[in-house]
Coordinates of C-alpha atoms in Angstrom, one line a residue:
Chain M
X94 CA 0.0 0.0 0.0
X95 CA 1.2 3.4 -1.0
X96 CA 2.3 5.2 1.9
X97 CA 0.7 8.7 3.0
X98 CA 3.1 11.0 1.6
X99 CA 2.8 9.5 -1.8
X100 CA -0.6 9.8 -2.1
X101 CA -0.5 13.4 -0.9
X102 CA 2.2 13.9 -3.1
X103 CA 0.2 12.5 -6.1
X104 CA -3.1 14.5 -5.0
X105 CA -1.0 17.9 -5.1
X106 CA 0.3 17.0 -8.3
X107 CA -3.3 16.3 -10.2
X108 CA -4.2 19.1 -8.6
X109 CA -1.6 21.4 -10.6
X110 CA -2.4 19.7 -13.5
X111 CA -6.2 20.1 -13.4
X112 CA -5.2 23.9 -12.9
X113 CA -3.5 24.2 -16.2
X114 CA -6.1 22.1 -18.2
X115 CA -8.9 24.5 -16.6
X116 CA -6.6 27.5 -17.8
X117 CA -6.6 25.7 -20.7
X118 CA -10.1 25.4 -21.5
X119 CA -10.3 28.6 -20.6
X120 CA -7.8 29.6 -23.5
X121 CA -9.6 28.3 -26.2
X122 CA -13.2 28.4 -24.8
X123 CA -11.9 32.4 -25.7
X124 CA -10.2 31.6 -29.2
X125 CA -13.0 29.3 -29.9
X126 CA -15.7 32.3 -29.7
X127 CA -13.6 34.3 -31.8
X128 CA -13.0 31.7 -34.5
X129 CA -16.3 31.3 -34.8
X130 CA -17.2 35.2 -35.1
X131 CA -14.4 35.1 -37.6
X132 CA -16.2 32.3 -39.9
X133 CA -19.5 34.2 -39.4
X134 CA -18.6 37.2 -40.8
X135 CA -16.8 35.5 -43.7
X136 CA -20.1 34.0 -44.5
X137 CA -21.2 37.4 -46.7
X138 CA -18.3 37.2 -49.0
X139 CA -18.5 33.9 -49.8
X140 CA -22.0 33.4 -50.7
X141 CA -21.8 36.8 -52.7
X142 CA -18.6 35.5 -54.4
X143 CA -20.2 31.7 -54.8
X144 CA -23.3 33.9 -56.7
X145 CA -21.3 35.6 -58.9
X146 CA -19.0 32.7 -60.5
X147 CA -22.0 30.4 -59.9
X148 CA -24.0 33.1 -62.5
X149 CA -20.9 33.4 -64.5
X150 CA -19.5 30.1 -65.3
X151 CA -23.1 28.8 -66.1
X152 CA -24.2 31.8 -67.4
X153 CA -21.8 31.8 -70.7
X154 CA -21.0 28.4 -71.0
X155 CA -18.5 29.3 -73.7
X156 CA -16.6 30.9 -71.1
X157 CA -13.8 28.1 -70.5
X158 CA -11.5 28.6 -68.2
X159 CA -8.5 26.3 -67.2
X160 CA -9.5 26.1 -63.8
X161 CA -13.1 25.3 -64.5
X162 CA -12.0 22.3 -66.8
X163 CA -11.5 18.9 -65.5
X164 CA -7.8 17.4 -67.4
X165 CA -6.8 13.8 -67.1
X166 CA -4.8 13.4 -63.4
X167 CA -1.7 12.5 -63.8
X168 CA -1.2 14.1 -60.1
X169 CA -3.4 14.6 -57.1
X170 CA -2.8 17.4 -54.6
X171 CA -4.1 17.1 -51.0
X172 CA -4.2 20.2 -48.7
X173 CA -4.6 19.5 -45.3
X174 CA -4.9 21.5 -42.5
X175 CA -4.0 20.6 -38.6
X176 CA -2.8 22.8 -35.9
X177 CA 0.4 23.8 -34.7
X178 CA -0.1 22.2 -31.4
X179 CA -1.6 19.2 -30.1
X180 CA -3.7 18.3 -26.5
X181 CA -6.8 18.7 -29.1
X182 CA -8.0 15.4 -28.5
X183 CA -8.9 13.6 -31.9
X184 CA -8.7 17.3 -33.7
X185 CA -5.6 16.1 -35.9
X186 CA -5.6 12.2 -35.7
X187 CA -9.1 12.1 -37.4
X188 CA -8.1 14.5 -40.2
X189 CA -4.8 12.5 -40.9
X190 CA -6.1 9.2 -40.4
X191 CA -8.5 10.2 -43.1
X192 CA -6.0 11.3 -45.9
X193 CA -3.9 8.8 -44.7
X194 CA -6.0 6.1 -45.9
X195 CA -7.2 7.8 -48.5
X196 CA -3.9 8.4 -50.4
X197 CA -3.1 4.5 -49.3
X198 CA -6.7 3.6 -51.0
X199 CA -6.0 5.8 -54.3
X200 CA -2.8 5.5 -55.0
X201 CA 0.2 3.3 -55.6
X202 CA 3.1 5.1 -55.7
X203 CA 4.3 8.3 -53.8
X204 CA 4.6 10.1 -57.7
X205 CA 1.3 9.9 -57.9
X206 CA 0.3 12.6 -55.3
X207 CA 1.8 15.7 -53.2
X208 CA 1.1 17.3 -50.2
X209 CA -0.1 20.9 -49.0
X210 CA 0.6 20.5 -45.4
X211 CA -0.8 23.4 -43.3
X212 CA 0.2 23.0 -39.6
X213 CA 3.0 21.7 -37.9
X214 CA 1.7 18.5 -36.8
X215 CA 0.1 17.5 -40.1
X216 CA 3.2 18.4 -41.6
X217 CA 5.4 16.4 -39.0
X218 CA 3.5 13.3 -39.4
X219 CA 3.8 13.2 -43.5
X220 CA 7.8 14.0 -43.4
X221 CA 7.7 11.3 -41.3
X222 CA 6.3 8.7 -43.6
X223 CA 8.6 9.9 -46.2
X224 CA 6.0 11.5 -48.1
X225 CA 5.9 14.3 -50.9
X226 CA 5.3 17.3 -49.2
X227 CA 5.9 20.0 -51.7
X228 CA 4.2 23.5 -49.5
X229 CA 4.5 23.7 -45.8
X230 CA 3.0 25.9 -43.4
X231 CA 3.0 26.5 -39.7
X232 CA 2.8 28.9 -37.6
X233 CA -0.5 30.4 -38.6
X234 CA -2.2 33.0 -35.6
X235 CA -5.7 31.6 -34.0
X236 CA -7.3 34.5 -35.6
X237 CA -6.1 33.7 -39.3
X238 CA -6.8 37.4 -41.3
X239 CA -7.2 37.2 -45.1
X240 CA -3.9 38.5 -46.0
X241 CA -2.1 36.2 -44.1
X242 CA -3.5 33.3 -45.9
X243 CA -3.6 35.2 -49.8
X244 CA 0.4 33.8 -50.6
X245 CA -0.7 30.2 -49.3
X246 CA -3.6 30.0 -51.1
X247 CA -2.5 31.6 -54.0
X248 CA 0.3 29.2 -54.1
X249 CA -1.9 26.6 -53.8
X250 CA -4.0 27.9 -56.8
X251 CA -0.5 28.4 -59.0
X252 CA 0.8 25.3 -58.4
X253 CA -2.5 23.6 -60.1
X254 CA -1.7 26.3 -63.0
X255 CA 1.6 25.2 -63.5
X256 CA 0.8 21.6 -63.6
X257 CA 2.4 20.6 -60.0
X258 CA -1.1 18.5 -59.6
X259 CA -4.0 18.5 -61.8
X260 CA -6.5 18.4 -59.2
X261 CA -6.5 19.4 -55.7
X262 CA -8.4 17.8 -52.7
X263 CA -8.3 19.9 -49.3
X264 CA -9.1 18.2 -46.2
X265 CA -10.2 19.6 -42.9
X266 CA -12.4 19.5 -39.5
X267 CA -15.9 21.0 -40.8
X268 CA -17.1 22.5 -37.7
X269 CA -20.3 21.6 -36.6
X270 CA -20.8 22.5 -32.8
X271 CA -19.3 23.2 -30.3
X272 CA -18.9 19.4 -29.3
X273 CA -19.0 17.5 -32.5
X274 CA -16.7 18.3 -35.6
X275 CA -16.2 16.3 -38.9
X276 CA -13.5 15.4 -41.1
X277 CA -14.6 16.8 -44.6
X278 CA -12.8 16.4 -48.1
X279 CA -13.6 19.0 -50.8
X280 CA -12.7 18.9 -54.3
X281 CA -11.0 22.4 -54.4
X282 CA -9.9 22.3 -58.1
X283 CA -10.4 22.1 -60.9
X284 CA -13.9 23.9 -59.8
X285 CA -16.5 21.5 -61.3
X286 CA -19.0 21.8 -58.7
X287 CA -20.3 25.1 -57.7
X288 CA -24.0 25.5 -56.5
X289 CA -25.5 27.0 -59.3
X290 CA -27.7 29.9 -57.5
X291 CA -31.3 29.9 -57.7
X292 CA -31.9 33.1 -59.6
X293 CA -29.7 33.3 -62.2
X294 CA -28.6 36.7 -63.2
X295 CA -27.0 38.0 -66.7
X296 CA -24.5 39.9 -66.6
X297 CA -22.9 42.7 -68.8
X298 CA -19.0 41.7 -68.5
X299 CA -16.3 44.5 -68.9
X300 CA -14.2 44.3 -70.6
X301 CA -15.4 40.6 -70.8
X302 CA -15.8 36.9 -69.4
X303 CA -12.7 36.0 -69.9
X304 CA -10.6 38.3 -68.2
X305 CA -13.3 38.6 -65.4
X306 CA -12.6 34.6 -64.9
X307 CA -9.4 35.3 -64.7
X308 CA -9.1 37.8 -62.0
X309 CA -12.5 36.1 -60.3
X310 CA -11.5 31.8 -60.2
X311 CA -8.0 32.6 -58.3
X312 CA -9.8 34.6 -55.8
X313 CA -12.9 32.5 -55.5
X314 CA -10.0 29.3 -54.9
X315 CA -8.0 31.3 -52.8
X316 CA -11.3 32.0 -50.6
X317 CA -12.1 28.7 -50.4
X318 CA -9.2 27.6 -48.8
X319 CA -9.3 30.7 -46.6
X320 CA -13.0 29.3 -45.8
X321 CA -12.0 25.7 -45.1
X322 CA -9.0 27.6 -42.7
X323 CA -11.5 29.5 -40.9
X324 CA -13.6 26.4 -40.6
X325 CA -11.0 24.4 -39.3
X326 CA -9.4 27.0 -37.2
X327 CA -12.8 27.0 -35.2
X328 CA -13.0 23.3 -34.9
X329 CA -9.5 23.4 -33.1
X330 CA -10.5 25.4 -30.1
X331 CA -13.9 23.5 -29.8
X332 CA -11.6 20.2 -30.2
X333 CA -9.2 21.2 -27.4
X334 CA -11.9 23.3 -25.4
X335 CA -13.6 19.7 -24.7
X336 CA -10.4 17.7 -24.4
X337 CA -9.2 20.3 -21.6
X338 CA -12.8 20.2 -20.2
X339 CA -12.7 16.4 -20.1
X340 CA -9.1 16.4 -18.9
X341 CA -10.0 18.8 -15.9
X342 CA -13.1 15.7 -15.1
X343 CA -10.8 13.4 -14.8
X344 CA -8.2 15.2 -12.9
X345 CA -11.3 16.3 -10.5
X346 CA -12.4 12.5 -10.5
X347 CA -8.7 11.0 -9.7
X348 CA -8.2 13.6 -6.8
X349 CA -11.7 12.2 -5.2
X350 CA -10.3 9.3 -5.8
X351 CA -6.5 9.8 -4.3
X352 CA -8.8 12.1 -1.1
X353 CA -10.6 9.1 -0.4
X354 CA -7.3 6.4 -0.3
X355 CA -5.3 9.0 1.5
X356 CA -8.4 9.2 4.4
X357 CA -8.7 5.2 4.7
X358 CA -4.5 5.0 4.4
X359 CA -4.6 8.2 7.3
X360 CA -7.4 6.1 9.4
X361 CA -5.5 2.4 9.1
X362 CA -2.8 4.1 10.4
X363 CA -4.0 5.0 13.7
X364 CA -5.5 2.3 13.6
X365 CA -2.9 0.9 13.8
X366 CA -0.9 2.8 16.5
X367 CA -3.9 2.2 18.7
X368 CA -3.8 -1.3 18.5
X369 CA 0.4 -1.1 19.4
X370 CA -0.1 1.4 22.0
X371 CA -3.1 -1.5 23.8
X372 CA -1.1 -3.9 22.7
X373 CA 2.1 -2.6 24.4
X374 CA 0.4 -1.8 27.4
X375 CA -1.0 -5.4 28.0
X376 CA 2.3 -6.8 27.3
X377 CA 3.6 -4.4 30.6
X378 CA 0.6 -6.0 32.6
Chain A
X22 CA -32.9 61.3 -55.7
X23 CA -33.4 57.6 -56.0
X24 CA -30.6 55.5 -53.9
X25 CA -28.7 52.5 -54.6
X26 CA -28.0 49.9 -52.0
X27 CA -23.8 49.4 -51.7
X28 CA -21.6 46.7 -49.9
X29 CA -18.1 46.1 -49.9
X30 CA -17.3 42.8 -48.3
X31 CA -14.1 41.5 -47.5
X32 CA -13.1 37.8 -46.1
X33 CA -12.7 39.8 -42.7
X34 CA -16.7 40.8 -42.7
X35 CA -18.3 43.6 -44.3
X36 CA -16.5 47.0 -44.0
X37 CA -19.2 49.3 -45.7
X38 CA -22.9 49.6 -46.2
X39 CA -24.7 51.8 -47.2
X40 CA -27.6 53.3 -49.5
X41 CA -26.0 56.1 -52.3
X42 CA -27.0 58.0 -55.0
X43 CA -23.6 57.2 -57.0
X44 CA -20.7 55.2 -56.9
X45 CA -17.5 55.6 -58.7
X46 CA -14.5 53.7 -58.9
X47 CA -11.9 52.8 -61.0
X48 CA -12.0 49.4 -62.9
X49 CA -9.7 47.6 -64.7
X50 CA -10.9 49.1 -68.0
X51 CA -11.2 53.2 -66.6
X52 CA -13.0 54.7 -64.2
X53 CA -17.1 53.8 -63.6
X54 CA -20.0 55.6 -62.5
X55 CA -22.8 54.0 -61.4
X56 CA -26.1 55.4 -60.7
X57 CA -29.4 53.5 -59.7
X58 CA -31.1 51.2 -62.0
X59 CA -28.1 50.2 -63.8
X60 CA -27.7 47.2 -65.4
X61 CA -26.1 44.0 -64.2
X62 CA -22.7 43.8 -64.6
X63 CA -19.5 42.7 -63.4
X64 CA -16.1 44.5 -64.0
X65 CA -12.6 43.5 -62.1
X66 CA -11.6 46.4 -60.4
X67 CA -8.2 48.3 -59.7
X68 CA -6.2 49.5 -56.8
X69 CA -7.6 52.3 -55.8
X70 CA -10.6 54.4 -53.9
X71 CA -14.8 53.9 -54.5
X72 CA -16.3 57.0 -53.9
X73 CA -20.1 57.3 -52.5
X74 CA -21.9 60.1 -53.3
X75 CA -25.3 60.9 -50.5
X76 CA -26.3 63.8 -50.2
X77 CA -23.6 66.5 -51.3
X78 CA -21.0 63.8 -49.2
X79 CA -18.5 61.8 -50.3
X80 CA -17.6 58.8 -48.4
X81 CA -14.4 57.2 -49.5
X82 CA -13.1 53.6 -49.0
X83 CA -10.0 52.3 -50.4
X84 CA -10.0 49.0 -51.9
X85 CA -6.9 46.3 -53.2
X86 CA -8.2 44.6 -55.7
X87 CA -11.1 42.5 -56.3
X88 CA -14.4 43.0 -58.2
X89 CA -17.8 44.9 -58.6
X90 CA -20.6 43.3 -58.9
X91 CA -23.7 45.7 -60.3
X92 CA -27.8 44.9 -60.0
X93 CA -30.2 47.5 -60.9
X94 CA -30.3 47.9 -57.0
X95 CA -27.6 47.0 -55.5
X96 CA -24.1 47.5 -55.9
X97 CA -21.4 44.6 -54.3
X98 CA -17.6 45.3 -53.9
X99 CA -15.9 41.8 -53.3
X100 CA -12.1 43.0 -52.5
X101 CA -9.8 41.2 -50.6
X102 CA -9.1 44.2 -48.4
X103 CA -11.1 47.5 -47.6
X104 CA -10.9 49.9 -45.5
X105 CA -12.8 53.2 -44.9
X106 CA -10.9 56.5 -44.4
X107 CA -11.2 56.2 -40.8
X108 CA -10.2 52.9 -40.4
X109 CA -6.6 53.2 -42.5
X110 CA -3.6 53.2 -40.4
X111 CA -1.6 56.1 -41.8
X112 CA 1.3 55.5 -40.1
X113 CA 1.5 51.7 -41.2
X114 CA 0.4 52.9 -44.9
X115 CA 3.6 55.2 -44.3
X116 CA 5.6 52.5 -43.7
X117 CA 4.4 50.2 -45.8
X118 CA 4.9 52.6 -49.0
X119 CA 9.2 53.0 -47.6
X120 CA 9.5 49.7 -47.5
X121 CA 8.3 49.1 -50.9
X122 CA 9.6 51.9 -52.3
X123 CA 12.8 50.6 -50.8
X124 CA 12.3 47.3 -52.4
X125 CA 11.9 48.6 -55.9
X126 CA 15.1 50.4 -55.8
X127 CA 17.0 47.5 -54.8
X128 CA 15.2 45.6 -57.3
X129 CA 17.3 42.7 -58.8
X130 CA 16.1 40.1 -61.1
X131 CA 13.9 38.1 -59.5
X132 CA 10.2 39.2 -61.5
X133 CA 8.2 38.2 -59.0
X134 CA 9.5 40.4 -55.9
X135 CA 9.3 43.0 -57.9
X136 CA 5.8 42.6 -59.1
X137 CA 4.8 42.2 -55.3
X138 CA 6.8 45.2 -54.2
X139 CA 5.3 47.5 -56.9
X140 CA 1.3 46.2 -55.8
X141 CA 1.9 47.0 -52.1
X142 CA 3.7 50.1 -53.4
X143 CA 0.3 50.7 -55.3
X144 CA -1.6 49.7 -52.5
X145 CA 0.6 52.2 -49.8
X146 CA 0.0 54.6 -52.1
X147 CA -3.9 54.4 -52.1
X148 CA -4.6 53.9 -48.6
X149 CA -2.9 56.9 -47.7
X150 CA -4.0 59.2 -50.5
X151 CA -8.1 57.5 -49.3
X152 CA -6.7 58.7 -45.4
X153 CA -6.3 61.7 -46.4
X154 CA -9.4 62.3 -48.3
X155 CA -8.2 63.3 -52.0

């Protein structure tokens, strides 16, 4: 049995620990707000900017653009976004295990695909296993702006123009609620499936549909992956706000636990000294 | 005087909203005036400042890029960043422009630097004439 200054030493130490998980939570219960107050306000631009290609590329269907038109793969591209840190719970194992077995399920060889890796832990875990990792990102802030993200993204959107990859997949956490988040894979390029909107507008172009495509697809792409950032920006802090929230349980549940050995350890032991102390004195009779 | 509903959105949120008699800018083909009941159209748009005309008052927001977007009653500014005249940091804009500035004179042969250096040059430049209220 574990004597009493072990267990006391054990209690003090889950105690400290449940302190900095509560912190913690605390932390990202914060970021987590303003993540998602970041993705709701980016919700304006990307439905006006879904309308307008939406009306455009269906609009004049002689309009082709290369990033509308689907080209035989010779080469996948797979973005996928994690977080810098971990002590997210599943936030980044889901997500990896995903492409993981999605790459091992599609391809055969490691020519065959490359890897956008946005976040140091994605991209730790794909160096690892020796595979192609051409972009590499980390470091992104918890409250991602648009400018930040523009040279990512819109190397992500040149590198399908210059025939790196001739399609690109992104991966992330869709986030959902505060408690439940899913691993989503979106078909970022080439862009064959946008909603087409319910009232259809004709526009006047000017100069014309052409050049408009070409100043509009990059930034619609690029705002994509900005969205799917967002997205899984907020997912992180609702990941790790209920890992540190479950982790401060079971810190509270082990020091109840620890509290309630250390009283029966306490109580055997004067139990104990009791019985010498009668015992002793008999022996003297 | 009949209005026209404008919005500039940005990935950050919406910066502007407003209802206007007229809205000028400059698009990638010469400057544009638009009044109400214009006719759809979209038009890319360049670096520089939309001016909003209400009521004998000009509001001003600079804008990097992006597109316009016309209905007969309502105007849309998608651009990837905007800022009204009271929300530009001069001082940054001041920095920004040095830097660039800077950059371009130092300019060696890499295309792409330089092509960078010269937007945000571009960009400096607006921002702090929009700040200013030319």
């Amino acid at each position: 049995m574990a004597s009493l200054r072990d267990i006391k030493s054990k209690i003090t130490s889950t105690k400290k620990t449940s302190q900095i998980t509560k912190a913690m939570e605390m932390v990202s219960a914060a970021k987590w707000n303003r993540g998602v107050m970041n993705a709701k306000a980016f919700v304006p631009y990307m439905e006006k900017i879904q309308e307008v290609v939406g009306s455009i590329a269906m609009g004049s269907s002689d309009a082709s653009h290369p990033m509308l038109v689907s080209r035989p793969v010779k080469k996948t591209g797979y973005l996928v976004i994690t977080s810098d840190r971990g002590l997210a719970g599943a936030y980044n194992s889901n997500v990896l295990r995903q492409v993981y077995q999605t790459i091992q399920s599609r391809h055969k060889s490691n020519d065959e695909f490359s890897i956008i890796a946005i976040g140091r832990v994605g991209r730790d875990f794909f160096a690892n296993r020796g595979m192609n990792v051409v972009l590499e990102i980390a470091g992104i802030a918890d409250q991602p702006a648009f400018a930040e993200i523009q040279d990512i993204a819109s190397s992500a959107v040149g590198m399908y123009s210059d025939g790196t990859f001739d399609e690109l997949y992104v991966y992330y956490s869709h986030y959902i609620s505060a408690i439940s988040q899913e691993v989503t894979e979106k078909k970022l390029l080439p862009l064959t499936d946008i909603d087409v909107p319910t009232k259809l507008t004709s526009y006047e172009f000017e100069p014309n549909a052409e050049e408009i495509l070409d100043v509009l697809l990059p930034q619609y792409a690029e705002s994509l992956v900005y969205g799917a950032l967002l997205d899984s920006k907020a997912s992180e802090h609702a990941a790790r706000m209920t890992a540190m929230r479950n982790a401060t349980d079971n810190a509270k549940e082990l020091i109840n636990s620890y509290s309630l050995k250390y009283n029966r350890a306490r109580q055997a032991a004067i139990t104990q000294e009791i019985t010498e102390i009668v015992g002793g004195a008999a022996a003297l009779e | 005087m009949k209005t026209i509903k404008v919005s500039v959105v940005t990935p950050d949120g919406p910066v502007y909203e407003s209802d206007v008699e007229m809205v000028s800018t400059k698009a990638q083909t010469g400057e544009l005036g638009i009044l109400p009941g214009h006719i759809p159209m979209v038009a890319p748009l360049q670096i520089g400042a939309v001016r909003m005309k209400i009521a004998n008052k000009t509001e001003i927001v600079a804008v990097s890029g992006g597109f316009l977007e016309v209905r007969p009653d309502q105007v849309t500014i998608l651009a990837q960043a905007a800022e009204t005249s009271d929300e530009i940091n001069l001082e940054r804009a001041l920095r920004a422009k040095e830097r660039a500035e800077q950059r371009l004179r130092e300019r060696q042969q890499e295309h792409v630097d330089f092509r960078r250096a010269e937007l945000a040059l571009q960009r400096a430049i607006n921002r702090i004439s929009v700040a200013q209220g030319k």
